[in-house]
Coordinates of C-alpha atoms and ligand atoms in Angstrom, one line a residue:
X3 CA 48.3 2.0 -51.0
X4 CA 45.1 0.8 -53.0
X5 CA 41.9 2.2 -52.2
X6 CA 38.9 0.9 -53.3
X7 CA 36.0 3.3 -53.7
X8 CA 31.9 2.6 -53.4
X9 CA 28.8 3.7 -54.6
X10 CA 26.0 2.2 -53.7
X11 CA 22.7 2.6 -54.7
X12 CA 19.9 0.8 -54.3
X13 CA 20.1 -1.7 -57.8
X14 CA 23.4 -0.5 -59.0
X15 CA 27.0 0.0 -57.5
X16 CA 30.1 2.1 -58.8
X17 CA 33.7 1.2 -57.9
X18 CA 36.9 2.4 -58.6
X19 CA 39.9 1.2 -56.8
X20 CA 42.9 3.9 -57.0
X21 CA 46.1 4.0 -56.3
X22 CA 46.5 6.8 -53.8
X23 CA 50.6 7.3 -54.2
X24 CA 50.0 8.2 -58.0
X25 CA 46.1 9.0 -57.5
X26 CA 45.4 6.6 -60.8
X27 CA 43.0 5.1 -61.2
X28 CA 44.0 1.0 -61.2
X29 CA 40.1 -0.4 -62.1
X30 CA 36.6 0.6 -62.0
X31 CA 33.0 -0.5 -62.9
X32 CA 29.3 -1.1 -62.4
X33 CA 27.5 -4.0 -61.1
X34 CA 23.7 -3.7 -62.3
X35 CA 20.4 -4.6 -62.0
X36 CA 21.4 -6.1 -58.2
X37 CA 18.5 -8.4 -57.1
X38 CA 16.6 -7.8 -60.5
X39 CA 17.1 -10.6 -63.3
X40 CA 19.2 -9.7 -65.8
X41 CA 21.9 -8.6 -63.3
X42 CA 25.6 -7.7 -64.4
X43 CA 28.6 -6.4 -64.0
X44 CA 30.9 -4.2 -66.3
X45 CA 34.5 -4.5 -64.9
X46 CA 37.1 -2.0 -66.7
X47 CA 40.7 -2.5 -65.9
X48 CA 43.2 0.2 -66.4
X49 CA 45.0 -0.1 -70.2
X50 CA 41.9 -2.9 -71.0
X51 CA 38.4 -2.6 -72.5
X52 CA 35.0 -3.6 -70.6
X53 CA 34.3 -6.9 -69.5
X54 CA 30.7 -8.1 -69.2
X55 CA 30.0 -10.8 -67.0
X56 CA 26.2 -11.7 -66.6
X57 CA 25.7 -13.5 -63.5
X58 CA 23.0 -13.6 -60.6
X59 CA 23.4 -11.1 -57.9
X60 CA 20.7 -11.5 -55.5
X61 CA 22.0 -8.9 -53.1
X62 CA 24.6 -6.0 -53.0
X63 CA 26.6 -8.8 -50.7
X64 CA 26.9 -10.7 -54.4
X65 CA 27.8 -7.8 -56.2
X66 CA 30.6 -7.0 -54.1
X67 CA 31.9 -10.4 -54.1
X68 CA 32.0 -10.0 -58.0
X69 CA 34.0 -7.6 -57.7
X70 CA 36.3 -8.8 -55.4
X71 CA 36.8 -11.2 -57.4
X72 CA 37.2 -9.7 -60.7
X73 CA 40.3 -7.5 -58.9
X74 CA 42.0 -10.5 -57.5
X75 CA 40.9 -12.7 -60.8
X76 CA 44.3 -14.6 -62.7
X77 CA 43.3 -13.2 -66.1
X78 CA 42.0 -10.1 -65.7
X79 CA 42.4 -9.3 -62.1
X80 CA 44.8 -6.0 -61.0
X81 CA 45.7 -7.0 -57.7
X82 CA 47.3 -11.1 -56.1
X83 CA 45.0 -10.3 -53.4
X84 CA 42.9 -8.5 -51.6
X85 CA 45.3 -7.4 -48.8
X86 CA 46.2 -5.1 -51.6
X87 CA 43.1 -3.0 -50.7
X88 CA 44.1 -1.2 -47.5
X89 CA 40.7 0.6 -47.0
X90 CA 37.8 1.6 -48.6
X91 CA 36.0 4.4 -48.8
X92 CA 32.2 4.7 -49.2
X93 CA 29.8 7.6 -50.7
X94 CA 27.3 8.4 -48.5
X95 CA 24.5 10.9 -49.0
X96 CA 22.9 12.0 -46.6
X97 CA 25.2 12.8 -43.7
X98 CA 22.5 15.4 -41.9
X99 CA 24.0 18.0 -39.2
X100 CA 25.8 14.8 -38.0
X101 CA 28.9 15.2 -40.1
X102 CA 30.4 17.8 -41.2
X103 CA 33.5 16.1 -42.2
X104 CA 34.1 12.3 -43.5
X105 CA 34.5 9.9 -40.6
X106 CA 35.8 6.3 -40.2
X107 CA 33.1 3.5 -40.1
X108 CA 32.3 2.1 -36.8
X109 CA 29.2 0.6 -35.1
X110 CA 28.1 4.1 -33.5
X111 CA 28.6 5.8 -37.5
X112 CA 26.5 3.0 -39.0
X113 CA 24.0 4.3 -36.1
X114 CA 24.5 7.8 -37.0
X115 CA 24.1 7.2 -40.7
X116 CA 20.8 5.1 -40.2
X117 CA 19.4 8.2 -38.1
X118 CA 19.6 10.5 -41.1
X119 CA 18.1 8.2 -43.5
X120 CA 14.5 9.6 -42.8
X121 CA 16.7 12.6 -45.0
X122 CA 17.3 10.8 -47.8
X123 CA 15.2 7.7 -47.8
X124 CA 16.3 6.4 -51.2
X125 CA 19.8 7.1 -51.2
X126 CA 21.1 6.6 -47.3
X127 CA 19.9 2.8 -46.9
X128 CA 21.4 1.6 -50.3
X129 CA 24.7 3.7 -48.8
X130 CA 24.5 1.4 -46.1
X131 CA 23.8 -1.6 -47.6
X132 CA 27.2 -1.3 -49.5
X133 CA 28.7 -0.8 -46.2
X134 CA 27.8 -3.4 -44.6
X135 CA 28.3 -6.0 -47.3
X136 CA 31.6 -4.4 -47.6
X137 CA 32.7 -4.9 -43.6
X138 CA 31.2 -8.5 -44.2
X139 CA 33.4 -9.1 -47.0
X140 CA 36.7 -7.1 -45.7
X141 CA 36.1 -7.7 -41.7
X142 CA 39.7 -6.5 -41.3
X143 CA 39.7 -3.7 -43.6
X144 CA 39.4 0.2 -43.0
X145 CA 36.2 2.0 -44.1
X146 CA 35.6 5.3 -44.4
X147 CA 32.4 7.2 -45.2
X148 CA 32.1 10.1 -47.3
X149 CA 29.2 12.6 -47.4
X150 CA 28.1 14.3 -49.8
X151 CA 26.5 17.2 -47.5
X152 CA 29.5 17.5 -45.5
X153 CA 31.1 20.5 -47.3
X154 CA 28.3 22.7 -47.1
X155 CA 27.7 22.3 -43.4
X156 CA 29.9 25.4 -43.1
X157 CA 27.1 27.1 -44.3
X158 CA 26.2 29.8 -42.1
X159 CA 21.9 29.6 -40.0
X160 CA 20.8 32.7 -42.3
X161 CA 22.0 30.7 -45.6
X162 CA 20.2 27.4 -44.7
X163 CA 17.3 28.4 -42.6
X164 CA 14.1 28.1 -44.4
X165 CA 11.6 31.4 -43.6
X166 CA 9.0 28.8 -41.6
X167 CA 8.6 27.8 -38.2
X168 CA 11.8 27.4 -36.5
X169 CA 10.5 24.8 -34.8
X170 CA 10.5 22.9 -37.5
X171 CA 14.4 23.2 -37.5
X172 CA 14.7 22.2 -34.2
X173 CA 12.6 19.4 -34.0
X174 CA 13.0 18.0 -37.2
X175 CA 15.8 19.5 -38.9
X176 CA 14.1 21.1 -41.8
X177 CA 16.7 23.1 -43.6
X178 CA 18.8 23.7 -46.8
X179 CA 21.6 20.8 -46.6
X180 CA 22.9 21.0 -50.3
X181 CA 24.3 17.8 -51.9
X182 CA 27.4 17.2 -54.7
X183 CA 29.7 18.5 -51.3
X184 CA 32.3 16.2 -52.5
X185 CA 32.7 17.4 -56.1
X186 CA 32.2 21.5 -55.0
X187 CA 35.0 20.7 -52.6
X188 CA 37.6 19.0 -54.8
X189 CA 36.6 21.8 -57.6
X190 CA 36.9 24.5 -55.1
X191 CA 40.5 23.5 -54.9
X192 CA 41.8 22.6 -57.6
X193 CA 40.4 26.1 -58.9
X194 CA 42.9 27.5 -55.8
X195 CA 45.7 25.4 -57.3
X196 CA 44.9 26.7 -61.1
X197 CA 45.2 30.9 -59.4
X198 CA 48.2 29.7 -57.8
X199 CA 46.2 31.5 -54.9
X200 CA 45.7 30.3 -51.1
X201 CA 42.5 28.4 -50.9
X202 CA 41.6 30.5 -47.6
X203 CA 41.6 33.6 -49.7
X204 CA 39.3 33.1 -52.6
X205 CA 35.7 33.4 -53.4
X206 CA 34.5 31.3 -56.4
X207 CA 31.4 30.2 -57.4
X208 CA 31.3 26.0 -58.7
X209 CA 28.6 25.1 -61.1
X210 CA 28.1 21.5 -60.9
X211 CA 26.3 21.3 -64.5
X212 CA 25.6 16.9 -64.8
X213 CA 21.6 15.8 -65.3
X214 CA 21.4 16.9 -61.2
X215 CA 23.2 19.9 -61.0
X216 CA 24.0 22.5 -58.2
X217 CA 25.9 25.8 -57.1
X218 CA 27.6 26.5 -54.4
X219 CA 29.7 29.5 -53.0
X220 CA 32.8 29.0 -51.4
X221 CA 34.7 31.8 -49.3
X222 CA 38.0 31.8 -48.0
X223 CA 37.8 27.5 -48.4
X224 CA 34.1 26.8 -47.1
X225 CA 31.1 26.7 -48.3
X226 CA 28.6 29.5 -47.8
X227 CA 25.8 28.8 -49.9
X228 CA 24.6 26.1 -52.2
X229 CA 21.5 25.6 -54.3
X230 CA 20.1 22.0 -53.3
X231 CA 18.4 21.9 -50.1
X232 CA 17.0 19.5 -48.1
X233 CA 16.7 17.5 -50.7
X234 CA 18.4 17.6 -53.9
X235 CA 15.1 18.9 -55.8
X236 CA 15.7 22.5 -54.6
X237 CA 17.9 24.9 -57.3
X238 CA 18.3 24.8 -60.5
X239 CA 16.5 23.4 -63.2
X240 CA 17.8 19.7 -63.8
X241 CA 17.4 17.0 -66.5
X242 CA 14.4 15.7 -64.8
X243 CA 14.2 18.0 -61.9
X244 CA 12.1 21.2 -61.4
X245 CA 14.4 23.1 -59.0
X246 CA 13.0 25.9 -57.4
X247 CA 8.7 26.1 -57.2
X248 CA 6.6 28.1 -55.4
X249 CA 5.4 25.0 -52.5
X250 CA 1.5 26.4 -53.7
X251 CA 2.1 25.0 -57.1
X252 CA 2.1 21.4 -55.5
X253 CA -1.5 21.7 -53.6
X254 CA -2.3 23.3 -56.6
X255 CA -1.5 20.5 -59.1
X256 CA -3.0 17.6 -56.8
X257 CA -6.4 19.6 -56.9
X258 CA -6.1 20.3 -60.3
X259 CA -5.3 16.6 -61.7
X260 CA -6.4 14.7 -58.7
X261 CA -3.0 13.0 -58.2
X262 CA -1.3 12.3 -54.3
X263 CA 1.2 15.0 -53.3
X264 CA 3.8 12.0 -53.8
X265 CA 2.8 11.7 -57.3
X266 CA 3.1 15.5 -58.0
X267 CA 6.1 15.3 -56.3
X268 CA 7.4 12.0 -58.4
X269 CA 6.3 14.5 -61.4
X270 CA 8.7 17.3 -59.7
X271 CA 11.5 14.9 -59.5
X272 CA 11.1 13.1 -62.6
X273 CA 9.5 14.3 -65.2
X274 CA 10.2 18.0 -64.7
X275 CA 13.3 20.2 -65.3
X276 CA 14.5 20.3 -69.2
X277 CA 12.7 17.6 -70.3
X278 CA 9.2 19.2 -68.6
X279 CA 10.0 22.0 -70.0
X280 CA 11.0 20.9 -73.2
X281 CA 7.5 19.3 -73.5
X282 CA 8.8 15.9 -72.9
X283 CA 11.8 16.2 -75.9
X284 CA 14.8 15.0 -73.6
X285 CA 16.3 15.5 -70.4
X286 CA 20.2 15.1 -72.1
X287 CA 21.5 18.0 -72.6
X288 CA 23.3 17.0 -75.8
X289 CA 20.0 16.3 -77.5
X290 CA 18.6 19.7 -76.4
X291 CA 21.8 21.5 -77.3
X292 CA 21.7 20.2 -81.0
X293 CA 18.0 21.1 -81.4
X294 CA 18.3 24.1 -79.8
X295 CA 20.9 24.9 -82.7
X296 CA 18.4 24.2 -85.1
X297 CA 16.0 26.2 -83.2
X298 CA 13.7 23.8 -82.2
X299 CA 11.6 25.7 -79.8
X300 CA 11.0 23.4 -77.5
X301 CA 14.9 23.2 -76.7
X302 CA 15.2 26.8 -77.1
X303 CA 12.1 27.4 -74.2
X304 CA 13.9 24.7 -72.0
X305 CA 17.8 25.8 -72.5
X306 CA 16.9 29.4 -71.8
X307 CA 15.2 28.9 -69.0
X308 CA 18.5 26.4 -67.5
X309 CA 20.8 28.9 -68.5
X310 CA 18.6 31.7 -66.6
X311 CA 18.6 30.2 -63.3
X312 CA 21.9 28.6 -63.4
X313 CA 23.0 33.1 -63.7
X314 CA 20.3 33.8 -61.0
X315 CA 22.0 31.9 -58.9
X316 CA 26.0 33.1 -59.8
X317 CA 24.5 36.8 -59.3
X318 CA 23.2 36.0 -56.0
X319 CA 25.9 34.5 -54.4
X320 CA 28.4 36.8 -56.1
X321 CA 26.5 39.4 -54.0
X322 CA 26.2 37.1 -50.7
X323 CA 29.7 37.3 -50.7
X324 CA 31.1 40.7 -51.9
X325 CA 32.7 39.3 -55.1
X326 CA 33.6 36.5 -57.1
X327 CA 37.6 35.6 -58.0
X328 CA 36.5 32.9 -60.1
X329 CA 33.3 31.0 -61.3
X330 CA 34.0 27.2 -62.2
X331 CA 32.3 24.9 -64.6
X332 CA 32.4 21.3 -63.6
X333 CA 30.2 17.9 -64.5
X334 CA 29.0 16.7 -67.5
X335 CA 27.4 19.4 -68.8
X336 CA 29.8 21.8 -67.3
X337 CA 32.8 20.3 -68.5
X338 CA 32.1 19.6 -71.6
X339 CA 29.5 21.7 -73.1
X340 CA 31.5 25.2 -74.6
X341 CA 27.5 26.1 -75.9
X342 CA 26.1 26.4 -72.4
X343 CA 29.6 28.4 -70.4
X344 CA 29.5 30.8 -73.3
X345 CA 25.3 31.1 -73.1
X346 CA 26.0 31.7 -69.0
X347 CA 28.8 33.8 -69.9
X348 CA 26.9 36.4 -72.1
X349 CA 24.9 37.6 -69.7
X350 CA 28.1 38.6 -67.3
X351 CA 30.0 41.1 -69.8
X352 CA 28.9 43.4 -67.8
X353 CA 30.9 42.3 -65.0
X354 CA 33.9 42.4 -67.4
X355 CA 34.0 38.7 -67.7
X356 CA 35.1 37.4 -71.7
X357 CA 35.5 34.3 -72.7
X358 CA 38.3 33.5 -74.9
X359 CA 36.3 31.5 -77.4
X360 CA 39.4 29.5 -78.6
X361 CA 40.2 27.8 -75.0
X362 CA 36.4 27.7 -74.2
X363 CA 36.0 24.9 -76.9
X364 CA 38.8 22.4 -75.3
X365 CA 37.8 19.7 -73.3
X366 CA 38.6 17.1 -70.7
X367 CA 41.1 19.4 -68.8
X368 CA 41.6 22.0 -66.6
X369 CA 41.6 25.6 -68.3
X370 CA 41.3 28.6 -67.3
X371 CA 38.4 30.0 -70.3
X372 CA 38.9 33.6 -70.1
X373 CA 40.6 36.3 -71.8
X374 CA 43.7 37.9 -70.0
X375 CA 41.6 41.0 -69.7
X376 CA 38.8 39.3 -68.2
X377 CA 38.4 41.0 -64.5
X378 CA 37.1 37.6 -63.2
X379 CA 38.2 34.0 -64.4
X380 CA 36.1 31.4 -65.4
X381 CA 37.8 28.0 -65.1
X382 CA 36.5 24.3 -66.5
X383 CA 37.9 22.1 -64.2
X384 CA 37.0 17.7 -64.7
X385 CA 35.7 16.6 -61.5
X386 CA 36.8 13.4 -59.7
X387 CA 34.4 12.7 -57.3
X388 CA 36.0 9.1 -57.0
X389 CA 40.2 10.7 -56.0
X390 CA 38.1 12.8 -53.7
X391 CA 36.7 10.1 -51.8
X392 CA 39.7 8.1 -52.0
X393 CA 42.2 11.5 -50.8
X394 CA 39.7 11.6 -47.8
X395 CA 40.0 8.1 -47.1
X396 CA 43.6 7.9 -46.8
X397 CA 43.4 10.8 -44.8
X398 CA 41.7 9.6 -42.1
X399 CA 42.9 6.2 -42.2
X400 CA 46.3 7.6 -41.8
X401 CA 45.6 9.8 -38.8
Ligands
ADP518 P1 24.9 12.9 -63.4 O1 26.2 12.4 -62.8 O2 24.1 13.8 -62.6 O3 24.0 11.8 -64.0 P2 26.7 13.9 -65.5 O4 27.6 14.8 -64.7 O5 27.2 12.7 -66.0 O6 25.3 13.7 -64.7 O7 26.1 14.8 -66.7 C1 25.2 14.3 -67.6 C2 24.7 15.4 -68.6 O8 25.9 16.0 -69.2 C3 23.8 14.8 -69.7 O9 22.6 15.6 -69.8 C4 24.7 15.0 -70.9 O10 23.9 15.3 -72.0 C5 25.6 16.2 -70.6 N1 26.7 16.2 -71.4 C6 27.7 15.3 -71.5 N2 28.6 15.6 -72.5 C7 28.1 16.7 -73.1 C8 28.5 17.5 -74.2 N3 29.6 17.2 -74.9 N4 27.7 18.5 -74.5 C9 26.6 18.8 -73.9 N5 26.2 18.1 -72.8 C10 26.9 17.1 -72.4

């Protein structure tokens, strides 16, 4: 059973179509620049390099034509034809207190979806774009939709209330939704497969470390807590995102530099996190973690202040929930940067964590980091965001 995965944003679109029996992945790619010249897309089958085919897509309806195509093509296609796809299953981001689980795609979820856009106003409509070029495409074909707030709508009120008017929660919703639900949910997981422990027992904390980045607790399999909020500005500090402020700070800045509170906030969003803080150096990680070595101080300023909040935030929820079995990297940054687990890690010897420096340095797999006499594990687990969505699918489409 071949399932294709999308997602869709608003002039680019991912895809992977997987094999759910052996959970490979068969072919994936990137249309971009959809509707803006210079449009293309980047179509990598399994055991093949990229191919780059520059062509016009006007609309996402093009792109996903081109990619229909290039799966069922005679050369360098992977499937005969597009029966082969027995459903697909679509990222959305923004499901709101509407779903708390993924759900098939019908009339009345397209609805649903569309209500909560007002959420997420730059993510949710491209989501649904994809989707409906999709069920114009593939009339006959299952689709699924996956959210990435679903997994943290376990969270309990006192976790995601904000401390204003609760009117405003009941009227409009404003609360702490927390985002990257379906990467905290597949690490969660797999970190209960890698104890050899049931899922329903464990507490762990997941670090999703990429250029957005989040933290979640999970107890006994659901999510408690998480750092993004309504939006995904709250938390951390990101590549290009400030995380946690004090609201004042935004009247404060429009006074100051006579800028709208959407530009401030297109300042928060953009222009803030590592690479504000790094005075503009860079918002990649990599470039901040070889300066940093060299002691650059703008890098040092900046990847001090990442690391500080990213152990703020593992404290915390360690407390929220009476203990932590395990605390897992994940993402970009997470999975592949030793530099930034062991600067974390320093500051929790005195829970008894140790990193074993040898295993720390390995990459692209799961490990388990930690010394034997470590009294809680720290685990590096890849996340596949993609087998998630495509697991969830075929669940559903099944039942
Ligand atoms: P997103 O999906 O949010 O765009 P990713 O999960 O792809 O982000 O993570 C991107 C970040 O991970 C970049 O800042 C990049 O520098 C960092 N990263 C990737 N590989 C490494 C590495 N080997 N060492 C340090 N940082 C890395």
């Amino acid at each position: 059973m071949n399932i294709l995965v999308i997602n869709c944003g608003s002039s680019s679109l991912k895809f992977q179509l997987i094999d759910a029996g052996t959970e490979e992945m068969i072919a994936k790619g990137l249309c971009e620049r959809i509707g803006i010249p210079g449009s293309r897309l980047v179509y990598t089958p399994k055991d093949s390099g990229k191919i780059i085919t520059e062509a016009v897509m006007k609309d996402h309806t093009d792109a996903i034509r081109m990619v229909l195509d290039s799966l069922t093509d005679a050369k360098v296609g992977v499937l005969t034809s597009l029966n082969e796809i027995s459903a697909v299953g679509h990222r959305v981001v923004h499901g709101g207190e509407k779903f708390a689980s993924s759900t098939v795609i019908t009339d009345d979820v397209i609805a649903a979806i569309e209500e909560c856009n007002a959420l997420a106003p730059l993510h949710n409509p491209a989501n649904l774009i994809g989707i409906q070029s999709c069920r114009e495409l593939m009339p006959d074909v299952p689709m699924v939709a996956v959210f990435d707030t679903a997994f943290h709508q376990t969270m309990p009120e006192e976790a995601y209330l904000y401390g204003i008017p609760y009117e405003y929660y009941e009227k409009h919703q404003v609360r702490k939704y927390g985002f990257h639900g379906t990467s905290h949910a597949y690490v969660s997981a797999q970190a209960a497969k890698m104890l050899n422990k049931p899922y329903e027992s464990l507490k762990l904390i997941v670090c999703h470390l990429g250029n957005g980045a989040s933290v979640s607790a999970v107890k006994n399999g659901k999510c408690v807590d998480t750092s993004m909020g309504m939006t995904p500005l709250e938390g951390l500090i990101m590549g290009t995102r400030s995380g946690d402020v004090d609201p004042a700070v935004i009247e404060y800045l429009c006074k100051i530099t006579e800028k709208s509170v959407g530009e401030v906030l297109e300042e928060l969003n953009k222009k803030s996190g590592v690479l504000g803080l790094s005075a503009g150096f860079s918002s990649d990680f990599r470039d901040l973690e070889d300066a940093y070595l060299e002691g650059e101080e703008n890098s040092v300023r900046a990847l001090n202040a990442f690391t500080y909040r990213v152990v703020k935030y593992i404290g915390s929820y360690c407390a929220a929930m009476g203990g932590v079995d395990a605390i897992c990297f994940t993402a970009g940054l997470g999975e592949n940067s030793p530099f930034i687990r062991e600067k974390i890690c320093e500051y929790l010897g005195f829970w008894g964590i140790e990193l074993d420096h040898e295993l720390n340095v390995l990459r692209g797999k799961e490990v388990d980091v930690t010394t034997k006499e470590s009294r809680t594990r720290v685990l590096v687990i890849p996340t596949n965001e993609e087998l998630a969505i495509a697991r969830e699918t075929v669940a559903l489409i099944n039942n």
